[in-house]
CSV table of C-alpha atoms in Angstrom, one decimal:
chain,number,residue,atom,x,y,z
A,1,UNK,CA,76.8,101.3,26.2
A,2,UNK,CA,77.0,97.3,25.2
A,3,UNK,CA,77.2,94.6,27.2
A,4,UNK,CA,80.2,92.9,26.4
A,5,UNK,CA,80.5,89.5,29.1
A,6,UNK,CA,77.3,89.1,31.7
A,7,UNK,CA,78.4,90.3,35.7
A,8,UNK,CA,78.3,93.4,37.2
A,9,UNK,CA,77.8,96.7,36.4
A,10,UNK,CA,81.4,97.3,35.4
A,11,UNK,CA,80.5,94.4,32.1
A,12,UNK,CA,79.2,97.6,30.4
A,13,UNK,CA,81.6,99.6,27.6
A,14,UNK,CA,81.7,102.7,25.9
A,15,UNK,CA,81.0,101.4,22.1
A,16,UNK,CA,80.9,102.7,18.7
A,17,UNK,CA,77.8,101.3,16.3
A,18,UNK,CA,77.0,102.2,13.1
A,19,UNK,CA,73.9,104.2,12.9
A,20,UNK,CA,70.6,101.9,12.6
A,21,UNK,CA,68.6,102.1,9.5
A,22,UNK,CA,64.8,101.6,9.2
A,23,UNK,CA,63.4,99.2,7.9
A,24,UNK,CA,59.9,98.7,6.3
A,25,UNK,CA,57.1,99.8,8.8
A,26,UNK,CA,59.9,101.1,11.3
A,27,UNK,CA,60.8,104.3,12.8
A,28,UNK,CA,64.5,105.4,13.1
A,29,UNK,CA,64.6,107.1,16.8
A,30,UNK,CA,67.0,109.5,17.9
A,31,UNK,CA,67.0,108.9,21.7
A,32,UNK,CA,66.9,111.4,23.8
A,33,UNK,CA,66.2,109.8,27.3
A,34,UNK,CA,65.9,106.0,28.9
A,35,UNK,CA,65.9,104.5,31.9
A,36,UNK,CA,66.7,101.5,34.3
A,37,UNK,CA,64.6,98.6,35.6
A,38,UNK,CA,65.3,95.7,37.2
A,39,UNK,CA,65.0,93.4,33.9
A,40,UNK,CA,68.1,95.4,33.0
A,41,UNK,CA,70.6,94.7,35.5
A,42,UNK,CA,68.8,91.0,35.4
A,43,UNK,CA,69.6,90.6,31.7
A,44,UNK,CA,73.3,92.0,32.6
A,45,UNK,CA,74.2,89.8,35.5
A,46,UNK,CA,73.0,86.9,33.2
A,47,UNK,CA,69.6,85.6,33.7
A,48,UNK,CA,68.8,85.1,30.2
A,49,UNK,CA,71.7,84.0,28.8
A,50,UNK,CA,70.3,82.0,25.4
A,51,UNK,CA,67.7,85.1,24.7
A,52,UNK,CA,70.9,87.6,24.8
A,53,UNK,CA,73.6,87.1,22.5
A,54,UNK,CA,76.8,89.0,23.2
A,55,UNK,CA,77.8,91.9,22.7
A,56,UNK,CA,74.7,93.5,23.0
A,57,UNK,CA,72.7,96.7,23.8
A,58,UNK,CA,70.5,96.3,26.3
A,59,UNK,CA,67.7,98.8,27.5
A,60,UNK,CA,64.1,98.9,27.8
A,61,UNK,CA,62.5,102.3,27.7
A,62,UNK,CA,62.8,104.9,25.1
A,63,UNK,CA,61.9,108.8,24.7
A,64,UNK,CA,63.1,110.7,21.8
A,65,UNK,CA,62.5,112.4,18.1
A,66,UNK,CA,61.9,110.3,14.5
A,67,UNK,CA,65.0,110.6,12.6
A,68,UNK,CA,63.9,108.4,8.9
A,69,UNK,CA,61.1,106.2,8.7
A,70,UNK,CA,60.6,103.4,6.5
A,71,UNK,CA,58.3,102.3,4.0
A,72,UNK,CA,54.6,102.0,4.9
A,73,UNK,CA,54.8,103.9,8.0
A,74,UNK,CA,51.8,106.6,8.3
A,75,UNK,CA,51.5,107.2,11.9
A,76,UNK,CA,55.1,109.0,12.5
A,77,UNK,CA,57.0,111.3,10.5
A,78,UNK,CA,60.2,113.0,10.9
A,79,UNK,CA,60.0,115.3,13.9
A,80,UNK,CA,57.7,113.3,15.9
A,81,UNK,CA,58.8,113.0,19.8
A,82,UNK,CA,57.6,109.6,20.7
A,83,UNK,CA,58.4,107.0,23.5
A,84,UNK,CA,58.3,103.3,23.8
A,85,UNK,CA,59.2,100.3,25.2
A,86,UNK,CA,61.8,98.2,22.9
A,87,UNK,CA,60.9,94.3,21.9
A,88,UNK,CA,62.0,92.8,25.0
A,89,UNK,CA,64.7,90.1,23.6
A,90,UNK,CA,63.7,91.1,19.9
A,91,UNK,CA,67.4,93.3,19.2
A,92,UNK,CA,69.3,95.9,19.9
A,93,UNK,CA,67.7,97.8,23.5
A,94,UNK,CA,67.8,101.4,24.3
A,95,UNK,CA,71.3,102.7,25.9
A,96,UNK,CA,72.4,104.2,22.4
A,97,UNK,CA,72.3,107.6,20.6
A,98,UNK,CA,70.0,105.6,18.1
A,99,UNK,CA,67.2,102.6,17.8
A,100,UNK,CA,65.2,101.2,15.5
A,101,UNK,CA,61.9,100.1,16.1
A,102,UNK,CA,58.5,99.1,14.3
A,103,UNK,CA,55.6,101.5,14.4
A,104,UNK,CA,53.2,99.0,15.7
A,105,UNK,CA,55.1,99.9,19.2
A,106,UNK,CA,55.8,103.6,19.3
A,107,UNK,CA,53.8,105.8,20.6
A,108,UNK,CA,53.2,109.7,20.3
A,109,UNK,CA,55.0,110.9,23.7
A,110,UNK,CA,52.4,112.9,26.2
A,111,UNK,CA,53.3,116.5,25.4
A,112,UNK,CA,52.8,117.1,29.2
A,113,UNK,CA,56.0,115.2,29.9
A,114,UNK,CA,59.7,115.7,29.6
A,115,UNK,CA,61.9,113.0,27.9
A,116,UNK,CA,63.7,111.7,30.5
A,117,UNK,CA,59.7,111.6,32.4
A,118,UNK,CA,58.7,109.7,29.7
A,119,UNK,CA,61.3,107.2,29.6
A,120,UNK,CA,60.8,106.8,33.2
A,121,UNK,CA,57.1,105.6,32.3
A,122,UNK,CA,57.0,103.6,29.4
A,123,UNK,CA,57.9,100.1,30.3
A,124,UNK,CA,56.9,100.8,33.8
A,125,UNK,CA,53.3,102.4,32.8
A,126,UNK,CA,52.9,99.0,29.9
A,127,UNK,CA,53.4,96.8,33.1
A,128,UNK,CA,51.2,98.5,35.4
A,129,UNK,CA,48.2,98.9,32.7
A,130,UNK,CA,48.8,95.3,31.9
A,131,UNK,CA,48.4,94.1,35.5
A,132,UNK,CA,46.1,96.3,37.0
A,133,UNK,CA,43.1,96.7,33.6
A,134,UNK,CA,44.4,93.9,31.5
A,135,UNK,CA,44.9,91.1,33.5
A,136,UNK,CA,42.8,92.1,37.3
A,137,UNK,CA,40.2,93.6,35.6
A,138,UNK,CA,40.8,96.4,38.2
A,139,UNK,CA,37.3,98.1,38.5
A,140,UNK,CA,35.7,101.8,40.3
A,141,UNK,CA,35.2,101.0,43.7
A,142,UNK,CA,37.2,98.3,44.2
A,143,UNK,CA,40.4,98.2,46.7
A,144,UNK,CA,43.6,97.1,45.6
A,145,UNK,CA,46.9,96.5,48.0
A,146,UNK,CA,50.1,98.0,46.3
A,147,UNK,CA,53.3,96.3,47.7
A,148,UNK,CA,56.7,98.7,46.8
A,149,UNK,CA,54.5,101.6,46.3
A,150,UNK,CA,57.4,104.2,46.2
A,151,UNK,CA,59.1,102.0,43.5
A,152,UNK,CA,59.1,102.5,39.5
A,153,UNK,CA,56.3,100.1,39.2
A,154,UNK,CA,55.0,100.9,42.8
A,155,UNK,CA,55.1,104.9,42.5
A,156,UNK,CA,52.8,104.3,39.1
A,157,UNK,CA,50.5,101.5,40.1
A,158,UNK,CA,49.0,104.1,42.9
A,159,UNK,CA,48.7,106.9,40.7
A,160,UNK,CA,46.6,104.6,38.2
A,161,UNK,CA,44.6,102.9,40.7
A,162,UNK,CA,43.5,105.9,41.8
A,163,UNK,CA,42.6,107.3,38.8
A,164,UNK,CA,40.2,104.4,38.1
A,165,UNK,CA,38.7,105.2,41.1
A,166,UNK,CA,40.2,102.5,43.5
A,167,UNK,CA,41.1,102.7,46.8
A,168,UNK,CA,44.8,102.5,47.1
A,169,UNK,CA,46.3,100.7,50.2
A,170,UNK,CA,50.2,100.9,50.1
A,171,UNK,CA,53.1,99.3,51.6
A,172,UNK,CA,56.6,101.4,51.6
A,173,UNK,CA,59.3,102.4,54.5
A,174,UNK,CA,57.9,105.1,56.9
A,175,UNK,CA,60.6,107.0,55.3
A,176,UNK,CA,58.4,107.0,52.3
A,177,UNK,CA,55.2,107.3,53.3
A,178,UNK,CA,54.6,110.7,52.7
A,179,UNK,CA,55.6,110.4,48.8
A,180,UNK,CA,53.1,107.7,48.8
A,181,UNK,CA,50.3,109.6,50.4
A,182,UNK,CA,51.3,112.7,47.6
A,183,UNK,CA,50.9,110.1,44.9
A,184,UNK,CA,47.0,109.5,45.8
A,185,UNK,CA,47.5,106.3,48.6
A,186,UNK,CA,44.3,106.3,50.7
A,187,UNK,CA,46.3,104.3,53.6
A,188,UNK,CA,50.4,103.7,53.8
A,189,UNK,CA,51.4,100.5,55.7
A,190,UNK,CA,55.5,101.1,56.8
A,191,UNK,CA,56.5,97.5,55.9
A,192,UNK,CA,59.4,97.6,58.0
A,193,UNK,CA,57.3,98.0,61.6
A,194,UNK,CA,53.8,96.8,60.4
A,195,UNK,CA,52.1,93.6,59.4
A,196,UNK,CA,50.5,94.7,56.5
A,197,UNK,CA,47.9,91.8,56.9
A,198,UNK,CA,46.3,92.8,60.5
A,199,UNK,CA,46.6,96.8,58.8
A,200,UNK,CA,44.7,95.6,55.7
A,201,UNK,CA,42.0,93.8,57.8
A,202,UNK,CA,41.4,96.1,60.3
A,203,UNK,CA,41.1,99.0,57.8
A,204,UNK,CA,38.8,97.2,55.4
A,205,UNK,CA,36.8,95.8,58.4
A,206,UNK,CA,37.9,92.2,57.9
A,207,UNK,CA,36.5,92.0,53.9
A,208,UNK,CA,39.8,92.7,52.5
A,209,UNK,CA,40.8,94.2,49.1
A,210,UNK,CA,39.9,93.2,45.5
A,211,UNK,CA,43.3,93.2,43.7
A,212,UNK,CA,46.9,92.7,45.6
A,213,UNK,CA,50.0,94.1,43.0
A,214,UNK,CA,52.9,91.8,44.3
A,215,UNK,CA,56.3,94.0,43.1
A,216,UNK,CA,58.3,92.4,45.4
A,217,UNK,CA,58.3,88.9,45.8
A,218,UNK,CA,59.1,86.8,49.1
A,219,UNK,CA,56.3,85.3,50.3
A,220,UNK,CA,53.9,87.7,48.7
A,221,UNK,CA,52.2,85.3,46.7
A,222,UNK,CA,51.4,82.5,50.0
A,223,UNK,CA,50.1,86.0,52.4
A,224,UNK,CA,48.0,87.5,50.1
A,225,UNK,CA,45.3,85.2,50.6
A,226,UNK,CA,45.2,86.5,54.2
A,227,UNK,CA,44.2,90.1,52.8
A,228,UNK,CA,41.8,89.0,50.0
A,229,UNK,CA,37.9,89.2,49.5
A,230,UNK,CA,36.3,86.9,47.9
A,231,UNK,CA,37.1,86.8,44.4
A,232,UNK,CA,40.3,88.6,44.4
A,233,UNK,CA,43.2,88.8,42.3
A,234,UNK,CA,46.5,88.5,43.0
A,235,UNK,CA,48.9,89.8,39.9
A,236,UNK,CA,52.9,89.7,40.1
A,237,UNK,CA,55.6,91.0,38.3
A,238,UNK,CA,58.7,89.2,39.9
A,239,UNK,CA,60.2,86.0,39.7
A,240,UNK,CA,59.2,82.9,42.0
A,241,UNK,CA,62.9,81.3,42.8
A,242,UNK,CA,61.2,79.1,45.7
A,243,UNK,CA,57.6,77.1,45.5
A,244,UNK,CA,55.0,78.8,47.5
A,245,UNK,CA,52.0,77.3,49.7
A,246,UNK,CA,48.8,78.2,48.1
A,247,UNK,CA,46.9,77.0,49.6
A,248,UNK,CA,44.6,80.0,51.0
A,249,UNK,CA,43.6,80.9,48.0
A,250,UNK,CA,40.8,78.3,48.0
A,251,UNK,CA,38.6,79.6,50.0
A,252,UNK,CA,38.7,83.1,48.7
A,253,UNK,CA,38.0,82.0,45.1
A,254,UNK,CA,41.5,83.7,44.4
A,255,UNK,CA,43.0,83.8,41.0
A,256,UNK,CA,46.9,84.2,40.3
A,257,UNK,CA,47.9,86.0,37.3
A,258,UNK,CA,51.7,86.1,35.9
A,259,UNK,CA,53.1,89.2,33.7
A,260,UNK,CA,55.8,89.9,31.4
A,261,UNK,CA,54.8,92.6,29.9
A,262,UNK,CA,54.1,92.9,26.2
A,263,UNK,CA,54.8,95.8,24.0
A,264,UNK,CA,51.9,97.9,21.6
A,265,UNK,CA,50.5,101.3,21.1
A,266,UNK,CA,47.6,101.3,23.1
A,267,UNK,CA,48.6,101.1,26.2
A,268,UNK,CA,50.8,104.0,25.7
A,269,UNK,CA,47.9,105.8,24.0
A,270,UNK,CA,45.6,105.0,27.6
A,271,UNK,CA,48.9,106.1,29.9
A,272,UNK,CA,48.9,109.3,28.0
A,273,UNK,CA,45.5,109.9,28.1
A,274,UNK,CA,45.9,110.2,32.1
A,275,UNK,CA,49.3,112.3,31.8
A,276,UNK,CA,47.4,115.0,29.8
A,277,UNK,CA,44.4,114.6,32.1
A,278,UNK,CA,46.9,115.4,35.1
A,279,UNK,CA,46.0,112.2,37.2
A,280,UNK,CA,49.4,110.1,36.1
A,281,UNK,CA,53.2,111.8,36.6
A,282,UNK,CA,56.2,109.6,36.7
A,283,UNK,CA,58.7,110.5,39.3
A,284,UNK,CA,62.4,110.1,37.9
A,285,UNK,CA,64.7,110.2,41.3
A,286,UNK,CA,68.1,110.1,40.0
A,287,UNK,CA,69.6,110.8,36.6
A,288,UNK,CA,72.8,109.7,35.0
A,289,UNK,CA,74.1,110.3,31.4
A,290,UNK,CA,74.7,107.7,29.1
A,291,UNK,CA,78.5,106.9,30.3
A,292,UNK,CA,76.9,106.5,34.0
A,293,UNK,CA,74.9,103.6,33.2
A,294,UNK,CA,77.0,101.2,35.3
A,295,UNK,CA,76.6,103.2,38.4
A,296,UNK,CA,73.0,103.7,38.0
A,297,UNK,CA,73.0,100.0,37.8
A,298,UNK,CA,75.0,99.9,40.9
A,299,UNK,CA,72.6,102.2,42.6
A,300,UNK,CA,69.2,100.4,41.6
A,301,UNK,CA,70.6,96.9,42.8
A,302,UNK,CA,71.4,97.9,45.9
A,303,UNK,CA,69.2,97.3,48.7
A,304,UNK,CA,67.1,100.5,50.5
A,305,UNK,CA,68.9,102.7,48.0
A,306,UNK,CA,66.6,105.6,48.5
A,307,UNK,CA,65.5,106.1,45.4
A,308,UNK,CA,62.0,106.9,44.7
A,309,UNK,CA,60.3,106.5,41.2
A,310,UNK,CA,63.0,106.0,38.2
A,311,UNK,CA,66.4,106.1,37.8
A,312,UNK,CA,66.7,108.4,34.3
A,313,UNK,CA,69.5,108.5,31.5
A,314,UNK,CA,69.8,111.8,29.9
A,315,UNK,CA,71.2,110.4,26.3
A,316,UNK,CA,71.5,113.7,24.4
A,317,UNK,CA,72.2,116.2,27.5
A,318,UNK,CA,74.6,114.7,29.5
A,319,UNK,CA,74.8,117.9,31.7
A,320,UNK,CA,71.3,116.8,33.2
A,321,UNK,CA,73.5,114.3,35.5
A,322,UNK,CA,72.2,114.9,38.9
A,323,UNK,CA,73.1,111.6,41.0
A,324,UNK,CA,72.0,111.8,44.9
């Protein structure tokens, strides 16, 4: 599926590429499963416009088997199921049959997961690992506030932080609260009839938590302060369109930090490593096949759309379409 003008979903067509050939130190995928985030329908209504030329393919996560690898590539071999995150703005994305990508990405896919699961995960998982460890330093015994906790990003972020032995406080709709309390949440805040700043305080007895994971933006960023100990961390994922008052974070000794999320092995290799220990599943809530792509689009942009976890593409099985 490339993107042939930037809009809305309907910019997508039906295209026929030659096959990819890999390079040296790159792996020739066959791709079995990806999936959507919001960077995708970002990149497709034309946010980045001077990192995309047109046409393109777009895409961000990919599951699927080594079809050729190039020269100098030990790691991977013909056969291997694998899973990654493409070069974000580095070529062709993932919504093909095919993709070419170096080894220094690609990962060996967690046997305990299907393809389209491990689609669902990948870019998601990289940005959660890289806000949470990476960049908060997220530590046992800490407490961390999780805002969009039923979403890609959200649904994962609790599952991690609980497996590093965090208490999880969540925000989602009371229509989601019991996913959210399934996935390891020690207390669920319903956004919609809760002040999730008078429900942090009360249940952490006025110290507040250690780490807040903004994945929603609004004026996440200027209320956090209100819900932070001292020395917290405040890490985001979305865009800031409209300056924010900061000033709070002074007296709590806060520290903001910004992520894009970059792309290598390890943090695959550390996801996996809670998949096969059962403490990390990705929840995929709809699925599509590859010619569905603009409707999945169409579903992820719209508001309260009900869907929990990932939006999958089934690439090679396009019988696994199960919308909602």
């Amino acid at each position: 599926m490339s993107l042939t003008e930037f809009g809305g979903p309907d910019a997508f067509a039906l295209s026929e590429y030659e096959t990819p050939k890999a390079g040296a130190g790159e792996v020739l995928v066959r791709v079995h499963a990806t999936s959507i985030n919001p960077l995708d329908y970002q990149v497709r209504r034309g946010d980045y416009p001077d990192l995309v030329p047109l046409p393109a393919i777009t895409g961000h996560d990919v599951s699927g088997v080594v079809e050729a690898v190039g020269s100098g590539v030990s790691a991977f071999k013909p056969g291997d199921a694998v899973w990654y995150t493409p070069q974000i703005f580095g070529g062709h994305g993932s919504y093909a049959e095919y993709h070419v990508a170096s080894e220094a990405i690609v990962g060996h896919k967690p046997a305990g997961l299907t393809h389209l699961e491990a689609a669902s995960l990948s870019l998601v998982g990289g940005t959660v690992w890289e806000a949470l460890f990476t960049r908060a330093g997220l530590r046992l015994g800490e407490t961390v506030l999780v805002h969009g906790a039923a979403g890609g990003v959200g649904h994962v972020a609790v599952q991690a932080a609980k497996a590093s032995g965090a208490f999880v406080v969540a925000t989602a709709s009371g229509y989601d609260a019991d996913f959210v309390r399934s996935l390891g949440a020690d207390v669920v805040i319903d956004y919609r009839t809760e002040d999730y700043v008078a429900v942090v305080n009360r249940e952490t007895g006025g110290v507040g938590v250690d780490v807040v994971l903004d994945t929603i933006g609004g004026d996440t960023l200027e209320r956090s302060p209100r819900v932070l100990a001292q020395l917290g961390r405040i890490v985001s994922i979305v865009d800031i369109p409209n300056p924010q008052n900061l000033i709070e974070a002074w007296g709590c000794n806060a520290s903001y930090h910004f992520v894009f999320t970059r792309q290598n092995r390890g943090k695959l290799d550390e996801l996996a490593t809670l998949v096969d220990r059962g403490l990390l599943k990705p929840h995929v809530g709809a699925v599509y096949p590859l010619a569905g792509i603009p409707d999945a689009h169409a579903l992820l942009e719209r508001p309260r759309n009900g869907v929990r976890g990932k939006i999958g593409i089934a690439v090679v099985d396009e019988n696994a379409s199960s919308q909602p």
